[in-house]
């Protein structure tokens, strides 16, 4: 499975309701050891939301302070993003992913980078 | 970003995808054009096993005529009939920074074919190619 | 990789769509450029529009003549190299001649236009002739001869100026 | 002396970036047509390029990442590719125009038709890129380009009515007999020429080529604050020269030879020789910058090794792109396409693509992951944001104005 197959996929919840699409994939470094690198990056969850260019551009992160006009234009929708833990992902199709939960419970209590 | 540490979290698209790869001598060695995930056994969460780099990985991602054209270049450079994209095992990554730094030399990487081809068929034939500029 | 909606937003922002659409945009841009490069001389249907074209042509020729006069002045004071002067005068001559031939290709709409055409043509012939003389002398590196063209050029300048004023 | 030579990157970028063939002609044309009433467009562009070049230089110095590397990473592979195609096209067309421009400067000195010079010029540009060290290249051409300062001496020698020039510059108005759209078309041409994207491609890649480190940030500032305003001043000087000499006689400027004439009238053969040398150095620098930028943009998008800091053998694809671009540019220039018109259109097209280049720079210059404590100050963010709005407006207005005015006819 490639990262590009996940990104941009439409995500629906248990009831077939559309949640949004995959903006990014959250990784955590606690997998089995790989070569000289160390612990592999494990796929922890999918960052899903209605979409904001601010996320992809990295403007939405709180540590990025400006410029004010770009934050205003692109960063306001960060709050609506949902992190779906990998174990709640039921099925991965062609640019379509279904999750085994409804939006509210999907939101895992995962830490963010 | 910090040196490798267990438990470190990052976003794959924001922090890895489309980043510059540097080899052991800090020579530029392509971009992170895609990542490959694999599960150790059924039901286990997938882990990042390889970086996919080069036109063979970028082409399918872009899609369209231009994407197919890029994939075509890749196919012509490789001996096998249906070559997969060039892979770099994540195990040879040395450091994740603004760049992705490897512990190998770029001549040892699968994605070096186009560079080697251009060098051997064009640049090496021009006088002065191996001299440092004056 | 951008999400679809994000991409739409960024397209609006950056004014560019995907690679394929970008190519279409590129073709459009090239068409626009090539269209604006070609400046066809539209037919003149009335005396007024013909008069307008005559005035534009006279102004172009006048610009060339004035440039050449400055060149002749520099030649008189020995302020230029012949090679430079030759390029300067050659380009001024080309400019005037191309304006002349463009004007000549416009169909005069009536008798009154014919008279205007004859009048301007006489001026243009004298102007381009003086420009050619100056250019020929410069190419022979004969700066004195270039300086001597200052007088016919000055005359052309006066004539063309009067013509332009009369069309206003 | 070493410190002094340190600012040559800025001078080279500015001389080759401001006063390339198109800008020389645009400045000369607008001076003769509008006197100094479009000086504000140059000033506006200078402030913009200073702000964004400083940012691009700072990002390159701190994170060792040049502009197109950031473009790809921040806007993604697809949009980045669209950006690459547009940027490369503009850079390539400019390269063709500059090669023709060098040939035109040689024609002024030799009276040998410029078309005959083009293949030689193409070869020389390639040879310098292939063989000459980056530092040597920028010192030599940056310094020779300073010959253009002769224009300022010429202007002073002509004893112009300074107050009238100043009045024309400080009270801009649409010159009588000119349409408002035409006036703004030329404003965009001047603004676009000042903020040409290849300047930041070249400048930021140059900072990496020279291996600038954090303690070179002052050098970055000095380069930007000295080099670009110098380029802007020279542009304004040329504009003033044609305003003083040509505007009263209603001469329209169409050729490079005319741009050199006022200096010749003021200072004689020495002045003429210097300005032709200056034109040669400026257009040659621009050819080097665009030739390299063609290689920089493509290599940086795909992650190939680029730059003159490694042997050509170590950056094979980069040198192949430069070589192929130069061959293409020479062939295009040999079609006898009017180089002056070609650059004018290219400059305006570049104006339409400006936000694509400058937006990612602004975003990354604010990202502490790359910049640490060297992120933008609130002050530079405020000005940069205003310019982003200007850039978007300019890019939207460009094509309609080009059509409406038949490209300034």
PDB file of C-alpha atoms in Angstrom, chain D residues 67-217:
ATOM      1  CA  UNK D  67      12.971  28.325  -3.859  1.00  0.00           C
ATOM      2  CA  UNK D  68      11.826  25.555  -6.172  1.00  0.00           C
ATOM      3  CA  UNK D  69      12.536  22.899  -3.562  1.00  0.00           C
ATOM      4  CA  UNK D  70      10.038  24.713  -1.345  1.00  0.00           C
ATOM      5  CA  UNK D  71       7.526  25.170  -4.127  1.00  0.00           C
ATOM      6  CA  UNK D  72       7.312  21.426  -4.701  1.00  0.00           C
ATOM      7  CA  UNK D  73       7.118  20.579  -1.030  1.00  0.00           C
ATOM      8  CA  UNK D  74       4.584  23.178  -0.049  1.00  0.00           C
ATOM      9  CA  UNK D  75       2.117  23.230  -2.905  1.00  0.00           C
ATOM     10  CA  UNK D  76       2.464  19.521  -3.684  1.00  0.00           C
ATOM     11  CA  UNK D  77       3.632  17.520  -6.680  1.00  0.00           C
ATOM     12  CA  UNK D  78       0.769  18.379  -9.053  1.00  0.00           C
ATOM     13  CA  UNK D  79       0.391  22.090  -8.539  1.00  0.00           C
ATOM     14  CA  UNK D  80       4.163  22.258  -8.223  1.00  0.00           C
ATOM     15  CA  UNK D  81       4.448  20.700 -11.669  1.00  0.00           C
ATOM     16  CA  UNK D  82       2.043  23.239 -13.172  1.00  0.00           C
ATOM     17  CA  UNK D  83       4.154  25.930 -11.546  1.00  0.00           C
ATOM     18  CA  UNK D  84       7.295  24.307 -12.924  1.00  0.00           C
ATOM     19  CA  UNK D  85       5.934  24.275 -16.476  1.00  0.00           C
ATOM     20  CA  UNK D  86       4.932  27.944 -16.271  1.00  0.00           C
ATOM     21  CA  UNK D  87       8.186  29.033 -14.633  1.00  0.00           C
ATOM     22  CA  UNK D  88      10.311  27.046 -17.025  1.00  0.00           C
ATOM     23  CA  UNK D  89       8.488  28.447 -20.057  1.00  0.00           C
ATOM     24  CA  UNK D  90       8.986  32.014 -18.867  1.00  0.00           C
ATOM     25  CA  UNK D  91      12.631  31.366 -17.981  1.00  0.00           C
ATOM     26  CA  UNK D  92      13.283  29.694 -21.321  1.00  0.00           C
ATOM     27  CA  UNK D  93      11.714  32.510 -23.342  1.00  0.00           C
ATOM     28  CA  UNK D  94      13.711  35.038 -21.319  1.00  0.00           C
ATOM     29  CA  UNK D  95      16.879  33.049 -21.982  1.00  0.00           C
ATOM     30  CA  UNK D  96      16.223  33.179 -25.730  1.00  0.00           C
ATOM     31  CA  UNK D  97      15.647  36.922 -25.524  1.00  0.00           C
ATOM     32  CA  UNK D  98      18.821  37.475 -23.491  1.00  0.00           C
ATOM     33  CA  UNK D  99      20.939  35.490 -25.930  1.00  0.00           C
ATOM     34  CA  UNK D 100      19.565  37.716 -28.683  1.00  0.00           C
ATOM     35  CA  UNK D 101      20.172  40.730 -26.414  1.00  0.00           C
ATOM     36  CA  UNK D 102      23.871  39.925 -26.003  1.00  0.00           C
ATOM     37  CA  UNK D 103      24.052  39.540 -29.776  1.00  0.00           C
ATOM     38  CA  UNK D 104      22.389  42.956 -30.197  1.00  0.00           C
ATOM     39  CA  UNK D 105      24.964  44.540 -27.873  1.00  0.00           C
ATOM     40  CA  UNK D 106      27.721  42.927 -29.953  1.00  0.00           C
ATOM     41  CA  UNK D 107      26.047  44.248 -33.095  1.00  0.00           C
ATOM     42  CA  UNK D 108      26.209  47.784 -31.667  1.00  0.00           C
ATOM     43  CA  UNK D 109      29.949  47.378 -31.232  1.00  0.00           C
ATOM     44  CA  UNK D 110      30.664  45.652 -34.528  1.00  0.00           C
ATOM     45  CA  UNK D 111      27.890  46.426 -37.046  1.00  0.00           C
ATOM     46  CA  UNK D 112      27.817  42.707 -37.764  1.00  0.00           C
ATOM     47  CA  UNK D 113      24.219  41.476 -37.915  1.00  0.00           C
ATOM     48  CA  UNK D 114      23.137  40.138 -34.525  1.00  0.00           C
ATOM     49  CA  UNK D 115      21.884  36.855 -35.982  1.00  0.00           C
ATOM     50  CA  UNK D 116      25.469  35.950 -36.830  1.00  0.00           C
ATOM     51  CA  UNK D 117      26.503  36.477 -33.219  1.00  0.00           C
ATOM     52  CA  UNK D 118      23.807  34.276 -31.685  1.00  0.00           C
ATOM     53  CA  UNK D 119      25.496  30.846 -31.980  1.00  0.00           C
ATOM     54  CA  UNK D 120      28.726  32.242 -30.546  1.00  0.00           C
ATOM     55  CA  UNK D 121      26.870  33.884 -27.679  1.00  0.00           C
ATOM     56  CA  UNK D 122      25.044  30.638 -26.904  1.00  0.00           C
ATOM     57  CA  UNK D 123      28.348  28.795 -26.832  1.00  0.00           C
ATOM     58  CA  UNK D 124      30.008  31.388 -24.575  1.00  0.00           C
ATOM     59  CA  UNK D 125      27.124  31.318 -22.096  1.00  0.00           C
ATOM     60  CA  UNK D 126      27.322  27.544 -21.953  1.00  0.00           C
ATOM     61  CA  UNK D 127      31.103  27.634 -21.570  1.00  0.00           C
ATOM     62  CA  UNK D 128      30.922  29.992 -18.598  1.00  0.00           C
ATOM     63  CA  UNK D 129      28.266  27.836 -16.922  1.00  0.00           C
ATOM     64  CA  UNK D 130      30.277  24.694 -17.658  1.00  0.00           C
ATOM     65  CA  UNK D 131      33.751  25.872 -16.676  1.00  0.00           C
ATOM     66  CA  UNK D 132      33.769  29.001 -14.545  1.00  0.00           C
ATOM     67  CA  UNK D 133      33.389  28.883 -10.784  1.00  0.00           C
ATOM     68  CA  UNK D 134      30.244  30.482  -9.434  1.00  0.00           C
ATOM     69  CA  UNK D 135      32.147  33.092  -7.396  1.00  0.00           C
ATOM     70  CA  UNK D 136      34.393  34.051 -10.318  1.00  0.00           C
ATOM     71  CA  UNK D 137      31.390  34.324 -12.588  1.00  0.00           C
ATOM     72  CA  UNK D 138      29.496  36.646 -10.289  1.00  0.00           C
ATOM     73  CA  UNK D 139      32.527  38.807  -9.439  1.00  0.00           C
ATOM     74  CA  UNK D 140      33.499  39.317 -13.075  1.00  0.00           C
ATOM     75  CA  UNK D 141      30.056  40.010 -14.499  1.00  0.00           C
ATOM     76  CA  UNK D 142      28.744  41.863 -11.467  1.00  0.00           C
ATOM     77  CA  UNK D 143      31.703  44.237 -11.645  1.00  0.00           C
ATOM     78  CA  UNK D 144      31.685  44.721 -15.428  1.00  0.00           C
ATOM     79  CA  UNK D 145      27.969  45.421 -15.172  1.00  0.00           C
ATOM     80  CA  UNK D 146      28.827  48.412 -13.007  1.00  0.00           C
ATOM     81  CA  UNK D 147      29.920  50.104 -16.251  1.00  0.00           C
ATOM     82  CA  UNK D 148      26.249  51.002 -16.532  1.00  0.00           C
ATOM     83  CA  UNK D 149      26.801  53.633 -13.862  1.00  0.00           C
ATOM     84  CA  UNK D 150      28.047  55.689 -16.806  1.00  0.00           C
ATOM     85  CA  UNK D 151      24.349  56.388 -17.431  1.00  0.00           C
ATOM     86  CA  UNK D 152      24.164  58.358 -14.199  1.00  0.00           C
ATOM     87  CA  UNK D 153      27.179  60.441 -15.241  1.00  0.00           C
ATOM     88  CA  UNK D 154      25.568  61.003 -18.614  1.00  0.00           C
ATOM     89  CA  UNK D 155      22.340  62.164 -17.042  1.00  0.00           C
ATOM     90  CA  UNK D 156      24.212  64.611 -14.837  1.00  0.00           C
ATOM     91  CA  UNK D 157      26.202  65.863 -17.876  1.00  0.00           C
ATOM     92  CA  UNK D 158      23.017  66.593 -19.793  1.00  0.00           C
ATOM     93  CA  UNK D 159      22.043  69.149 -17.122  1.00  0.00           C
ATOM     94  CA  UNK D 160      18.412  68.103 -17.090  1.00  0.00           C
ATOM     95  CA  UNK D 161      15.710  70.130 -15.433  1.00  0.00           C
ATOM     96  CA  UNK D 162      15.802  68.066 -12.242  1.00  0.00           C
ATOM     97  CA  UNK D 163      12.730  69.637 -10.718  1.00  0.00           C
ATOM     98  CA  UNK D 164      10.675  68.836 -13.801  1.00  0.00           C
ATOM     99  CA  UNK D 165      11.908  65.225 -13.767  1.00  0.00           C
ATOM    100  CA  UNK D 166      11.097  64.967 -10.082  1.00  0.00           C
ATOM    101  CA  UNK D 167       7.702  66.523 -10.625  1.00  0.00           C
ATOM    102  CA  UNK D 168       6.923  64.031 -13.379  1.00  0.00           C
ATOM    103  CA  UNK D 169       7.955  61.157 -11.088  1.00  0.00           C
ATOM    104  CA  UNK D 170       6.190  62.405  -7.967  1.00  0.00           C
ATOM    105  CA  UNK D 171       2.955  63.467  -9.674  1.00  0.00           C
ATOM    106  CA  UNK D 172       2.252  60.495 -11.886  1.00  0.00           C
ATOM    107  CA  UNK D 173      -0.443  61.008 -14.453  1.00  0.00           C
ATOM    108  CA  UNK D 174      -1.397  59.406 -17.703  1.00  0.00           C
ATOM    109  CA  UNK D 175       0.489  61.302 -20.390  1.00  0.00           C
ATOM    110  CA  UNK D 176      -1.789  63.124 -22.822  1.00  0.00           C
ATOM    111  CA  UNK D 177      -2.351  61.167 -25.996  1.00  0.00           C
ATOM    112  CA  UNK D 178      -1.945  57.837 -24.151  1.00  0.00           C
ATOM    113  CA  UNK D 179      -4.790  55.627 -22.975  1.00  0.00           C
ATOM    114  CA  UNK D 180      -5.160  54.650 -19.336  1.00  0.00           C
ATOM    115  CA  UNK D 181      -5.004  50.901 -20.125  1.00  0.00           C
ATOM    116  CA  UNK D 182      -1.761  51.424 -22.046  1.00  0.00           C
ATOM    117  CA  UNK D 183      -0.334  53.329 -19.116  1.00  0.00           C
ATOM    118  CA  UNK D 184      -1.148  50.484 -16.741  1.00  0.00           C
ATOM    119  CA  UNK D 185       0.042  47.875 -19.216  1.00  0.00           C
ATOM    120  CA  UNK D 186       3.478  49.489 -19.108  1.00  0.00           C
ATOM    121  CA  UNK D 187       3.256  49.822 -15.324  1.00  0.00           C
ATOM    122  CA  UNK D 188       2.797  46.049 -15.144  1.00  0.00           C
ATOM    123  CA  UNK D 189       5.629  45.494 -17.611  1.00  0.00           C
ATOM    124  CA  UNK D 190       7.993  47.542 -15.418  1.00  0.00           C
ATOM    125  CA  UNK D 191       6.737  45.942 -12.206  1.00  0.00           C
ATOM    126  CA  UNK D 192       6.993  42.453 -13.724  1.00  0.00           C
ATOM    127  CA  UNK D 193      10.492  43.131 -15.042  1.00  0.00           C
ATOM    128  CA  UNK D 194      11.575  44.227 -11.570  1.00  0.00           C
ATOM    129  CA  UNK D 195      10.087  41.210  -9.809  1.00  0.00           C
ATOM    130  CA  UNK D 196      10.980  38.599 -12.474  1.00  0.00           C
ATOM    131  CA  UNK D 197      10.795  35.155 -10.819  1.00  0.00           C
ATOM    132  CA  UNK D 198      14.146  33.979 -12.143  1.00  0.00           C
ATOM    133  CA  UNK D 199      15.812  36.544  -9.885  1.00  0.00           C
ATOM    134  CA  UNK D 200      14.709  34.668  -6.758  1.00  0.00           C
ATOM    135  CA  UNK D 201      15.363  31.257  -8.340  1.00  0.00           C
ATOM    136  CA  UNK D 202      18.868  32.446  -9.077  1.00  0.00           C
ATOM    137  CA  UNK D 203      19.479  34.385  -5.882  1.00  0.00           C
ATOM    138  CA  UNK D 204      18.317  31.635  -3.530  1.00  0.00           C
ATOM    139  CA  UNK D 205      20.162  28.930  -5.460  1.00  0.00           C
ATOM    140  CA  UNK D 206      23.221  31.188  -5.472  1.00  0.00           C
ATOM    141  CA  UNK D 207      23.082  31.400  -1.679  1.00  0.00           C
ATOM    142  CA  UNK D 208      23.227  27.592  -1.589  1.00  0.00           C
ATOM    143  CA  UNK D 209      25.975  27.533  -4.250  1.00  0.00           C
ATOM    144  CA  UNK D 210      28.052  29.863  -2.108  1.00  0.00           C
ATOM    145  CA  UNK D 211      27.314  27.752   0.972  1.00  0.00           C
ATOM    146  CA  UNK D 212      26.019  30.645   3.003  1.00  0.00           C
ATOM    147  CA  UNK D 213      25.580  29.798   6.689  1.00  0.00           C
ATOM    148  CA  UNK D 214      23.605  31.419   9.462  1.00  0.00           C
ATOM    149  CA  UNK D 215      26.335  33.988  10.124  1.00  0.00           C
ATOM    150  CA  UNK D 216      26.073  35.057   6.470  1.00  0.00           C
ATOM    151  CA  UNK D 217      22.610  36.438   7.063  1.00  0.00           C
TER     152      UNK D 217
END
